[in-house]
Coordinates of C-alpha atoms in Angstrom, one line a residue:
M3 CA 170.5 68.6 169.9
S4 CA 166.7 69.5 170.2
R5 CA 164.6 70.3 167.4
S6 CA 164.0 74.1 169.0
S7 CA 167.9 74.4 169.7
L8 CA 168.1 73.5 165.7
R9 CA 165.6 75.9 164.5
R10 CA 167.4 78.5 166.6
E11 CA 170.9 77.5 165.2
L12 CA 169.3 78.1 161.7
V13 CA 166.6 80.4 161.6
I14 CA 168.5 83.1 164.1
P15 CA 171.9 82.9 162.1
I16 CA 170.0 83.1 158.5
T17 CA 167.4 86.0 159.9
V18 CA 170.7 87.8 161.4
L19 CA 172.3 87.4 157.9
V20 CA 169.5 88.3 155.5
I21 CA 168.8 91.5 158.1
G22 CA 172.5 92.6 157.8
V23 CA 172.7 92.1 154.0
S24 CA 169.0 93.8 153.9
A25 CA 170.5 96.3 155.9
A26 CA 173.8 97.1 154.0
I27 CA 172.0 96.9 151.0
G28 CA 169.7 99.4 151.9
W29 CA 172.5 101.6 153.1
V30 CA 174.3 101.4 150.0
S31 CA 171.1 102.2 148.1
M32 CA 170.8 105.3 150.1
K33 CA 174.2 106.2 149.9
A34 CA 174.2 105.9 146.1
G35 CA 170.6 107.8 145.7
T36 CA 172.0 110.8 148.3
D37 CA 175.4 111.1 146.1
A38 CA 173.6 111.2 142.8
V39 CA 170.9 113.6 144.2
Y40 CA 173.4 115.7 145.7
T41 CA 175.8 115.8 142.2
L42 CA 172.4 116.8 140.4
T43 CA 171.4 119.2 142.5
Q44 CA 174.9 120.9 142.3
R45 CA 174.6 121.0 138.7
I46 CA 171.2 122.2 138.7
L47 CA 171.7 125.0 141.1
V48 CA 175.0 126.2 139.2
D49 CA 173.0 125.8 135.8
M50 CA 170.4 128.2 137.6
V51 CA 172.8 130.9 138.7
M52 CA 173.8 131.3 135.2
R53 CA 170.4 131.7 133.8
I54 CA 169.8 134.3 136.3
N55 CA 173.1 136.1 135.6
H56 CA 172.5 135.7 132.1
A57 CA 168.9 137.4 132.2
T58 CA 170.1 140.0 134.8
E59 CA 173.6 141.3 132.5
K60 CA 171.4 141.2 129.8
H61 CA 169.3 143.9 131.2
L62 CA 171.9 145.5 132.2
D63 CA 173.8 145.5 129.0
G64 CA 170.4 146.8 127.8
A65 CA 171.2 150.0 129.3
I66 CA 174.7 150.4 128.3
I67 CA 173.6 149.7 124.8
A68 CA 170.9 152.8 124.7
L69 CA 173.9 155.1 125.6
E70 CA 176.0 153.4 123.3
S71 CA 173.2 153.7 120.5
V72 CA 173.1 157.8 120.9
A73 CA 177.2 158.3 122.0
P74 CA 179.7 155.2 121.2
S75 CA 182.5 155.2 123.3
T76 CA 186.0 154.8 121.7
T77 CA 186.2 151.3 122.5
N78 CA 183.6 150.2 120.3
L79 CA 184.6 152.7 117.4
P80 CA 187.8 153.4 115.3
K81 CA 187.9 156.9 116.3
A82 CA 185.8 159.1 118.7
Q83 CA 182.6 160.7 117.5
A84 CA 182.0 164.0 118.3
F85 CA 178.7 164.5 120.2
S86 CA 176.2 167.1 119.3
P87 CA 174.1 168.5 122.3
D88 CA 171.3 169.9 119.7
L89 CA 168.2 169.0 121.7
K90 CA 165.9 168.3 118.4
S91 CA 168.6 165.8 117.1
L92 CA 169.0 164.4 120.5
E93 CA 165.0 164.0 120.8
E94 CA 165.0 161.8 117.2
K95 CA 168.1 159.8 118.6
F96 CA 166.4 159.2 122.0
W97 CA 163.0 158.0 120.5
A98 CA 165.2 155.0 119.2
A99 CA 167.5 154.5 122.2
S100 CA 163.9 154.1 124.5
G101 CA 162.5 151.9 122.1
L102 CA 165.0 149.1 122.6
F103 CA 164.3 147.5 125.7
M104 CA 160.9 149.1 126.5
D105 CA 160.2 146.4 129.4
V106 CA 163.2 147.6 131.5
N107 CA 164.9 150.4 129.9
N108 CA 162.7 153.1 128.3
Y109 CA 163.7 156.6 129.8
V110 CA 166.6 158.0 127.9
Y111 CA 167.7 161.9 128.6
F112 CA 170.5 164.4 128.7
G113 CA 171.4 167.3 130.8
G114 CA 173.7 169.9 129.0
R115 CA 176.4 171.8 130.8
D116 CA 174.3 175.1 129.9
G117 CA 171.1 174.1 132.1
R118 CA 169.5 172.4 128.5
F119 CA 167.6 169.0 129.0
V120 CA 165.8 166.6 126.6
G121 CA 164.5 163.3 127.6
V122 CA 162.0 160.7 126.1
Y123 CA 160.0 158.3 128.6
R124 CA 158.1 155.5 126.8
I125 CA 155.9 154.6 129.4
S126 CA 153.8 152.1 127.2
K127 CA 153.4 152.0 123.5
E128 CA 150.3 154.2 123.4
M129 CA 152.0 156.8 126.1
V130 CA 155.5 158.6 125.6
Q131 CA 156.2 161.6 127.4
L132 CA 159.1 164.4 126.3
F133 CA 160.6 166.3 128.7
W134 CA 162.4 169.7 127.2
R135 CA 164.5 172.7 128.7
E136 CA 165.9 175.0 126.7
P137 CA 169.4 176.6 128.1
D138 CA 167.4 179.8 128.7
W139 CA 164.3 178.7 130.5
N140 CA 163.7 178.5 134.2
K141 CA 160.8 175.7 133.7
R142 CA 161.1 172.5 132.3
M143 CA 158.0 171.4 129.9
V144 CA 156.7 167.7 129.9
F145 CA 154.7 166.8 126.8
R146 CA 152.7 164.0 125.8
V147 CA 153.8 163.3 122.5
N148 CA 152.8 160.8 119.4
H149 CA 155.9 161.3 116.9
V150 CA 159.4 163.4 116.9
G151 CA 158.3 167.0 117.1
D152 CA 155.1 166.8 118.6
R153 CA 154.4 169.7 121.0
S154 CA 150.7 169.7 121.0
N155 CA 149.9 168.3 124.4
V156 CA 151.3 170.0 127.2
L157 CA 151.1 168.2 130.3
R158 CA 153.0 170.1 133.2
T159 CA 155.8 172.3 134.0
D160 CA 158.3 172.0 136.8
D161 CA 161.3 173.3 138.1
F162 CA 164.1 171.3 137.2
D163 CA 167.9 171.8 136.3
P164 CA 169.8 168.7 135.5
R165 CA 173.2 169.9 136.5
L166 CA 171.8 169.8 140.3
R167 CA 171.0 166.0 140.0
P168 CA 172.9 163.4 141.5
W169 CA 173.4 161.5 138.6
Y170 CA 174.8 164.3 136.4
K171 CA 177.2 165.4 139.2
A172 CA 178.3 161.8 139.6
A173 CA 178.9 161.4 136.0
Q174 CA 180.6 164.9 135.2
D175 CA 183.7 163.9 137.7
S176 CA 184.1 160.1 136.1
E177 CA 185.8 159.6 133.0
K178 CA 183.7 156.3 132.6
P179 CA 179.5 155.3 132.9
V180 CA 178.5 155.5 136.7
W181 CA 175.4 153.4 138.0
S182 CA 173.7 155.3 140.8
K183 CA 172.4 153.8 144.0
I184 CA 169.1 151.5 143.4
Y185 CA 166.2 153.7 144.4
N186 CA 162.3 153.7 143.6
N187 CA 160.9 155.4 140.3
F188 CA 159.4 158.3 141.4
S189 CA 156.4 158.0 139.0
F190 CA 155.7 154.0 139.6
H191 CA 157.4 153.5 142.7
Y192 CA 159.1 150.5 140.7
P193 CA 162.8 149.8 141.9
T194 CA 165.2 151.6 139.7
I195 CA 168.9 152.4 139.1
T196 CA 170.4 154.9 136.6
L197 CA 173.5 154.8 134.1
A198 CA 174.9 158.1 133.4
K199 CA 177.9 159.3 131.3
A200 CA 179.5 162.2 130.4
V201 CA 179.6 163.4 126.8
Y202 CA 181.9 165.7 125.0
Q203 CA 182.0 168.0 121.8
E204 CA 184.6 167.3 118.9
N205 CA 187.0 170.1 120.6
H206 CA 187.0 167.6 123.7
E207 CA 184.7 170.4 125.5
F208 CA 182.6 168.8 128.3
A209 CA 178.6 168.6 126.5
G210 CA 177.0 167.5 129.3
V211 CA 175.6 163.9 130.9
M212 CA 173.4 161.5 129.0
A213 CA 171.5 158.8 131.2
T214 CA 168.9 156.0 131.3
D215 CA 166.9 154.7 133.9
L216 CA 166.8 150.8 134.1
T217 CA 163.7 149.2 135.7
L218 CA 164.5 146.4 138.0
K219 CA 160.9 145.2 138.3
E220 CA 161.3 142.5 135.8
L221 CA 164.1 140.8 137.4
S222 CA 161.8 139.6 140.4
N223 CA 159.2 138.5 137.5
F224 CA 161.8 136.6 135.9
L225 CA 163.0 134.8 139.2
R226 CA 159.4 134.0 140.3
K227 CA 158.8 131.8 136.8
L228 CA 161.7 129.5 137.3
E229 CA 161.0 126.1 138.5
I230 CA 163.9 125.0 140.6
S231 CA 161.9 123.2 143.8
K232 CA 159.0 123.6 145.9
N233 CA 160.7 125.5 148.6
S234 CA 163.7 126.9 147.3
V235 CA 164.4 130.5 146.7
A236 CA 166.5 132.6 144.2
Y237 CA 167.5 136.1 145.2
I238 CA 169.8 139.0 143.7
V239 CA 171.6 141.2 146.3
D240 CA 174.0 144.2 145.7
A241 CA 177.3 144.9 147.5
D242 CA 175.4 146.8 150.7
G243 CA 173.2 143.7 151.0
Y244 CA 170.3 145.1 149.7
I245 CA 167.5 142.8 148.0
I246 CA 167.2 143.7 144.2
A247 CA 165.2 140.9 143.0
T248 CA 163.8 137.6 144.9
S249 CA 161.7 134.7 143.5
G250 CA 159.5 134.7 147.0
Q251 CA 156.4 136.2 147.5
E252 CA 158.2 138.7 150.2
L253 CA 158.5 142.5 148.9
P254 CA 162.0 143.4 148.7
E255 CA 161.1 146.7 150.2
R256 CA 158.8 148.2 153.3
T257 CA 156.7 151.3 153.7
V258 CA 158.4 153.7 156.7
N259 CA 156.2 156.4 157.6
G260 CA 154.6 156.6 154.4
V261 CA 157.9 156.2 152.7
P262 CA 159.0 153.0 150.9
E263 CA 162.4 151.9 152.3
R264 CA 164.5 148.8 150.3
M265 CA 165.2 145.7 152.6
R266 CA 168.4 144.2 153.4
A267 CA 168.7 140.4 152.8
V268 CA 169.5 139.9 156.7
D269 CA 166.0 141.7 157.6
M270 CA 163.9 139.7 155.1
K271 CA 161.1 137.3 157.1
T272 CA 161.7 134.5 154.5
P273 CA 164.4 132.4 156.7
L274 CA 166.3 131.1 153.3
I275 CA 166.8 134.9 152.3
S276 CA 168.1 135.9 155.9
E277 CA 169.8 132.9 157.1
T278 CA 171.9 132.1 154.2
F279 CA 172.9 135.7 153.6
Q280 CA 174.1 136.3 157.1
K281 CA 176.5 133.2 156.3
L282 CA 177.6 134.8 153.3
A283 CA 177.4 138.5 154.5
N284 CA 181.6 138.2 154.7
L285 CA 182.2 136.1 151.6
K286 CA 185.2 137.0 149.4
L287 CA 183.5 135.8 145.9
S288 CA 185.7 136.0 143.0
A289 CA 183.8 132.6 141.2
T290 CA 180.5 130.8 141.3
Q291 CA 180.8 128.3 144.3
T292 CA 178.1 125.8 145.9
Q293 CA 178.0 125.4 149.6
A294 CA 176.1 123.2 152.3
M295 CA 174.6 125.2 155.1
E296 CA 172.6 123.9 158.1
L297 CA 169.7 126.4 158.7
S298 CA 166.8 126.0 161.1
S299 CA 165.0 124.3 158.2
G300 CA 167.6 121.7 157.7
T301 CA 170.7 121.0 155.4
T302 CA 170.4 123.5 152.6
D303 CA 172.3 123.5 149.4
V304 CA 173.3 127.0 148.1
A305 CA 174.6 128.1 144.9
I306 CA 176.2 131.9 144.9
S307 CA 177.8 133.6 142.1
P308 CA 179.0 137.1 141.4
L309 CA 177.0 139.3 139.3
G310 CA 177.2 142.4 137.3
N311 CA 181.5 142.9 137.3
R312 CA 181.5 143.4 133.3
Q313 CA 178.9 146.1 133.4
G314 CA 180.5 147.8 137.0
L315 CA 178.2 146.3 139.7
N316 CA 179.2 144.5 142.6
W317 CA 175.9 142.1 142.7
M318 CA 175.4 138.6 144.0
T319 CA 173.1 136.0 142.9
V320 CA 172.1 133.4 145.3
V321 CA 170.1 130.0 144.7
A322 CA 168.9 128.1 148.0
V323 CA 167.3 124.7 148.0
P324 CA 166.5 122.5 151.3
R325 CA 168.0 119.3 150.5
A326 CA 164.9 117.7 151.7
D327 CA 163.1 118.9 148.3
F328 CA 165.4 116.5 146.4
M329 CA 166.0 113.8 149.3
S330 CA 162.3 113.0 150.1
S331 CA 161.8 110.1 147.5
I332 CA 165.3 108.5 148.4
N333 CA 164.1 108.5 151.8
Q334 CA 160.5 107.0 151.3
G335 CA 162.2 104.4 149.1
F336 CA 164.8 103.5 151.8
L337 CA 162.0 103.2 154.6
Q338 CA 159.8 100.9 152.0
S339 CA 162.3 98.6 151.0
M340 CA 163.6 97.9 154.9
V341 CA 159.9 97.5 155.7
I342 CA 159.4 94.8 152.7
A343 CA 162.9 93.3 153.4
L344 CA 161.5 92.7 157.2
A345 CA 158.2 91.2 155.9
C346 CA 159.3 89.4 153.8
I347 CA 162.6 87.9 155.3
I348 CA 162.8 84.6 153.9
F349 CA 162.7 85.6 150.5
A350 CA 164.9 88.7 150.9
L351 CA 168.3 87.0 150.7
T352 CA 167.5 85.4 147.1
I353 CA 165.6 87.9 145.3
G354 CA 167.0 91.1 147.6
L355 CA 170.5 91.2 145.6
T356 CA 168.7 91.3 142.2
I357 CA 166.6 94.1 143.4
V358 CA 169.4 96.0 144.8
E359 CA 171.7 95.4 141.9
R360 CA 169.1 96.8 139.5
V361 CA 168.9 100.0 141.9
I362 CA 172.2 100.5 142.2
R363 CA 172.5 100.1 138.2
D364 CA 170.2 102.5 137.6
I365 CA 171.5 105.1 140.1
R366 CA 174.8 104.8 138.8
K367 CA 173.1 105.7 135.3
L368 CA 171.5 108.7 137.0
T369 CA 175.0 109.6 138.5
A370 CA 176.7 109.1 135.4
A371 CA 174.0 111.1 133.5
A372 CA 174.4 113.9 136.1
E373 CA 178.2 114.3 135.4
K374 CA 177.7 114.3 131.9
F375 CA 175.1 116.8 131.9
G376 CA 177.3 118.8 134.3
N377 CA 180.0 118.6 131.9
G378 CA 178.3 119.8 128.9
E379 CA 178.5 116.3 127.2
P380 CA 175.2 115.2 125.4
M381 CA 172.8 113.4 127.6
P382 CA 172.8 109.7 127.3
S383 CA 169.6 107.3 127.1
L384 CA 168.8 106.4 130.6
Q385 CA 166.9 103.4 129.7
I386 CA 165.4 103.5 133.4
R387 CA 161.7 101.9 132.9
R388 CA 160.5 101.7 136.9
T389 CA 157.6 103.0 138.6
D390 CA 159.1 103.6 141.9
E391 CA 160.9 106.3 143.4
I392 CA 164.4 105.3 141.2
G393 CA 162.1 105.5 137.9
T394 CA 160.2 108.9 139.6
L395 CA 163.5 110.6 140.1
A396 CA 164.8 109.5 137.1
Q397 CA 161.9 110.9 135.2
T398 CA 162.5 114.0 136.9
F399 CA 165.8 114.4 136.1
V400 CA 164.5 113.7 132.5
E401 CA 162.0 116.7 132.7
M402 CA 164.3 118.9 134.7
E403 CA 167.1 118.4 131.8
N404 CA 164.5 119.2 129.1
K405 CA 163.5 122.1 131.1
L406 CA 166.8 123.4 130.9
R407 CA 168.1 122.7 127.4
Y408 CA 164.8 123.1 125.6
D409 CA 163.0 126.3 124.2
K410 CA 159.5 125.6 125.9
L411 CA 157.6 126.9 122.5
T412 CA 159.8 125.3 119.7
Q413 CA 161.0 122.7 121.3
V414 CA 164.0 122.8 119.8
A415 CA 167.5 123.6 121.6
N416 CA 167.5 126.9 123.6
R417 CA 170.4 129.6 124.1
E418 CA 172.1 127.7 127.2
S419 CA 171.7 124.3 125.6
L420 CA 173.6 125.9 122.2
F421 CA 176.3 127.3 124.6
T422 CA 177.0 123.9 126.6
Q423 CA 177.0 121.8 123.1
I424 CA 179.6 124.4 121.6
N425 CA 181.7 124.6 124.6
Y426 CA 181.6 120.3 124.7
L427 CA 182.8 120.6 120.8
Q428 CA 185.5 122.6 121.5
K429 CA 187.0 120.6 124.5
Q430 CA 186.6 117.5 122.2
A431 CA 188.8 119.6 119.5
L432 CA 191.4 120.4 122.3
E433 CA 191.7 117.0 123.4
N434 CA 191.7 115.6 120.3
P435 CA 193.6 118.1 117.8
G436 CA 193.6 117.0 114.3
G437 CA 191.0 114.4 114.8
S438 CA 187.8 117.2 114.8
E439 CA 186.5 118.2 111.6
G440 CA 185.3 121.1 113.2
F441 CA 181.7 122.9 112.9
T442 CA 179.5 125.6 111.6
L443 CA 176.9 127.9 113.2
L444 CA 174.4 129.6 110.9
F445 CA 173.0 132.6 112.6
I446 CA 169.3 132.9 111.2
D447 CA 167.0 136.0 111.7
L448 CA 163.4 135.7 110.3
D449 CA 162.6 138.8 108.1
R450 CA 158.8 140.2 108.2
F451 CA 157.9 138.4 111.4
K452 CA 157.2 141.5 113.3
F453 CA 154.4 142.3 110.5
I454 CA 152.7 138.6 111.1
N455 CA 152.9 139.5 115.1
D456 CA 151.4 143.0 114.5
N457 CA 148.6 142.6 112.3
H458 CA 147.5 138.6 112.9
G459 CA 148.5 138.4 116.9
H460 CA 151.0 137.1 118.9
D461 CA 149.2 133.5 119.0
A462 CA 149.6 133.5 115.1
G463 CA 153.3 134.7 115.6
D464 CA 154.1 131.6 118.1
K465 CA 152.2 129.2 115.7
V466 CA 154.7 130.5 113.0
L467 CA 157.7 130.1 115.2
V468 CA 156.6 126.4 115.8
I469 CA 156.4 126.0 112.3
I470 CA 159.3 127.5 111.5
A471 CA 161.5 125.3 113.9
A472 CA 160.2 122.2 112.8
R473 CA 161.1 123.3 109.0
L474 CA 164.6 123.9 110.3
R475 CA 164.9 120.5 111.8
S476 CA 163.4 118.7 108.9
A477 CA 166.4 120.7 106.7
I478 CA 169.4 119.3 109.0
R479 CA 170.9 116.1 109.7
D480 CA 170.4 114.3 112.8
T481 CA 173.9 115.1 114.3
D482 CA 173.1 118.7 113.8
E483 CA 171.3 120.6 116.3
V484 CA 168.3 123.8 116.0
A485 CA 168.3 126.2 118.5
R486 CA 166.3 129.0 119.2
Y487 CA 168.9 132.3 120.1
G488 CA 165.9 134.7 121.0
G489 CA 162.7 136.2 119.6
D490 CA 162.6 135.3 115.7
E491 CA 166.1 134.4 115.8
F492 CA 167.4 130.5 115.5
V493 CA 171.1 129.1 115.3
L494 CA 172.1 125.9 113.6
L495 CA 174.9 123.8 114.6
L496 CA 176.2 122.0 111.7
K497 CA 178.9 119.4 112.6
D498 CA 181.7 118.4 110.5
T499 CA 180.9 121.3 107.9
R500 CA 183.3 123.9 106.9
N501 CA 183.2 123.7 103.0
S502 CA 181.8 127.1 101.7
I503 CA 180.0 124.8 99.2
D504 CA 178.3 122.6 101.7
I505 CA 177.8 125.8 103.9
N506 CA 176.3 127.6 100.7
N507 CA 174.1 124.7 99.6
M508 CA 172.6 124.6 103.2
V509 CA 171.6 128.4 103.3
E510 CA 170.0 127.7 100.2
K511 CA 168.1 124.8 101.0
I512 CA 167.1 126.7 104.3
C513 CA 165.6 129.6 102.3
S514 CA 163.7 127.5 100.0
I515 CA 161.8 125.6 102.8
V516 CA 161.4 128.3 105.6
E517 CA 160.4 130.6 103.1
Q518 CA 157.4 128.8 101.8
P519 CA 153.9 129.9 102.7
I520 CA 152.3 129.2 105.9
S521 CA 148.7 129.1 106.7
I522 CA 147.4 130.7 109.8
E523 CA 143.3 130.6 110.5
D524 CA 142.0 132.5 107.4
A525 CA 145.5 133.7 106.4
V526 CA 148.4 132.8 104.4
V527 CA 151.7 134.6 105.2
S528 CA 155.5 133.9 104.8
V529 CA 158.8 134.9 106.2
G530 CA 161.9 135.7 104.9
V531 CA 165.5 134.6 106.0
S532 CA 168.7 136.1 106.6
I533 CA 171.5 133.9 107.3
G534 CA 175.1 134.0 108.3
W535 CA 177.6 131.8 109.3
A536 CA 181.0 131.2 111.5
C537 CA 182.8 128.3 111.3
F538 CA 184.9 126.8 114.0
P539 CA 188.0 127.1 114.2
E540 CA 188.9 129.6 111.0
D541 CA 186.4 132.2 112.4
G542 CA 187.0 132.3 116.1
K543 CA 187.8 129.5 119.2
D544 CA 185.1 130.7 121.4
Y545 CA 181.0 130.7 121.2
V546 CA 181.2 134.5 121.7
R547 CA 183.2 135.6 119.2
L548 CA 182.0 132.9 116.4
L549 CA 178.2 134.1 117.0
K550 CA 179.4 137.6 116.8
I551 CA 181.1 136.9 113.4
A552 CA 177.6 135.1 112.3
D553 CA 175.6 137.7 113.4
S554 CA 177.5 140.5 111.6
R555 CA 177.3 138.2 108.3
M556 CA 173.4 137.9 108.8
Y557 CA 173.3 141.7 109.2
N558 CA 175.1 142.1 106.2
R559 CA 173.2 139.5 104.3
K560 CA 169.9 141.5 105.5
R561 CA 171.2 144.6 104.3
D562 CA 172.1 143.5 101.1
R563 CA 169.0 141.7 100.4
K564 CA 167.0 145.0 101.1
A565 CA 169.5 146.6 98.9
G566 CA 168.7 144.3 95.9
I567 CA 172.4 142.6 96.0
V568 CA 172.4 138.9 95.5
H569 CA 175.1 136.7 97.6
L570 CA 176.3 134.0 94.8
A571 CA 178.6 132.3 97.4

């Protein structure tokens, strides 16, 4: 056999083997990376939809709370309360109700069956308008006011009879609160929706209709602040397919003959909106779903969720992410691996398996971490120390998990992370009855924090929150968790703690640490704390009830502190 023939017999099989092994390893790596990215994408999409739904329903609940604060329904009270149509009494109540959620819900008003009308419209902290019409008046007066009872500045009068308005007629004929169609606000042309409900006097006689306007502009602002991926889009549509809010720069309305007109999702120029909604238009949706769609831009992963059902609305949240946004680093890594394999064919067989094993091991870590993250379990330490695409993916995953779980300002857990951890502990308790020691939630509200914001500025307030969060972390064990619930409210998750003495000692410890003076710039300030608690499973078996009980106990303690009552246990 000639030397050239022997060379061919040795080189060709080895070359084919190396190329085949390299190709097989490349395919396995690509498949494992694709699976990891797909799993991670699904989890991120679902979590993002839940965040949007939570923020939106918080706005919707604000309108319901505003009406309930003036005229509570029988479902929220042991017995019905008689509604008084006295205009002066309502004026005072509307001042309070319109200030509860000023960013989205700042106009509360009432129209009586005899034509009387009162409304308080908080345009800003400095500008408040009062709308007033006595039963025997033919005109409605509009005042600019500074306090309850102020009538010094008349802005205008207009022809207005509340009984002729659509919101009045709709609520008059309904036993439940009624949402209007979305429309543009008359004064500022913002997308707005009205919630109205009929109210009755003590003799069950119809008194009139109370209503409040909910501005939807903040929803688009919230969506634009979300960080999903470079080419992704999130949007909310109503039951008729009209856009309510979108994360894109395209406005959800257009002007026709000088009149603003709302846009349907299928008419939007943004392909990710129009194309995804065309495929979803006839979808019967009862729970959150994920789909992979083939669009003009390529494969797109989409999460869809019903929204507003609890508040009586039929909206839908959609988040769409082109798969290429997450797959680019994996594809680039695959091509680089093939080039290296072809260039280093002699060494590929000996060192390639080691490299591939390392790649597969790290990708499996990412897949397992993504599954644990989606199931609400604590995130394991990835221990992936790489500078290539897998390392970039791991770092991106860690950063994304940090953004989803931790409060940006205080760097403690956020509300969604708290709920996930509680759900995980509840799941463990169900799977291992009798083996769990339970846990305790401490609901903490800061006293005098508004004084710091008002007198020293929000930057000083932010600094105080950061310091308070650090103090709370120092007061608990490594196994416990501090979460920022919202604003100046924190929740501590104390594991294996249900003894009342331990809880009381922890409360006293937190009070002594948090209430120490704080230096901010050239001033020294201090805050008080009011703390309520709830234990699992004695006080409840779901986080909604536990937080409600802890919140109630916190407010009782706050009330008692103001009244000078000391809690001994």
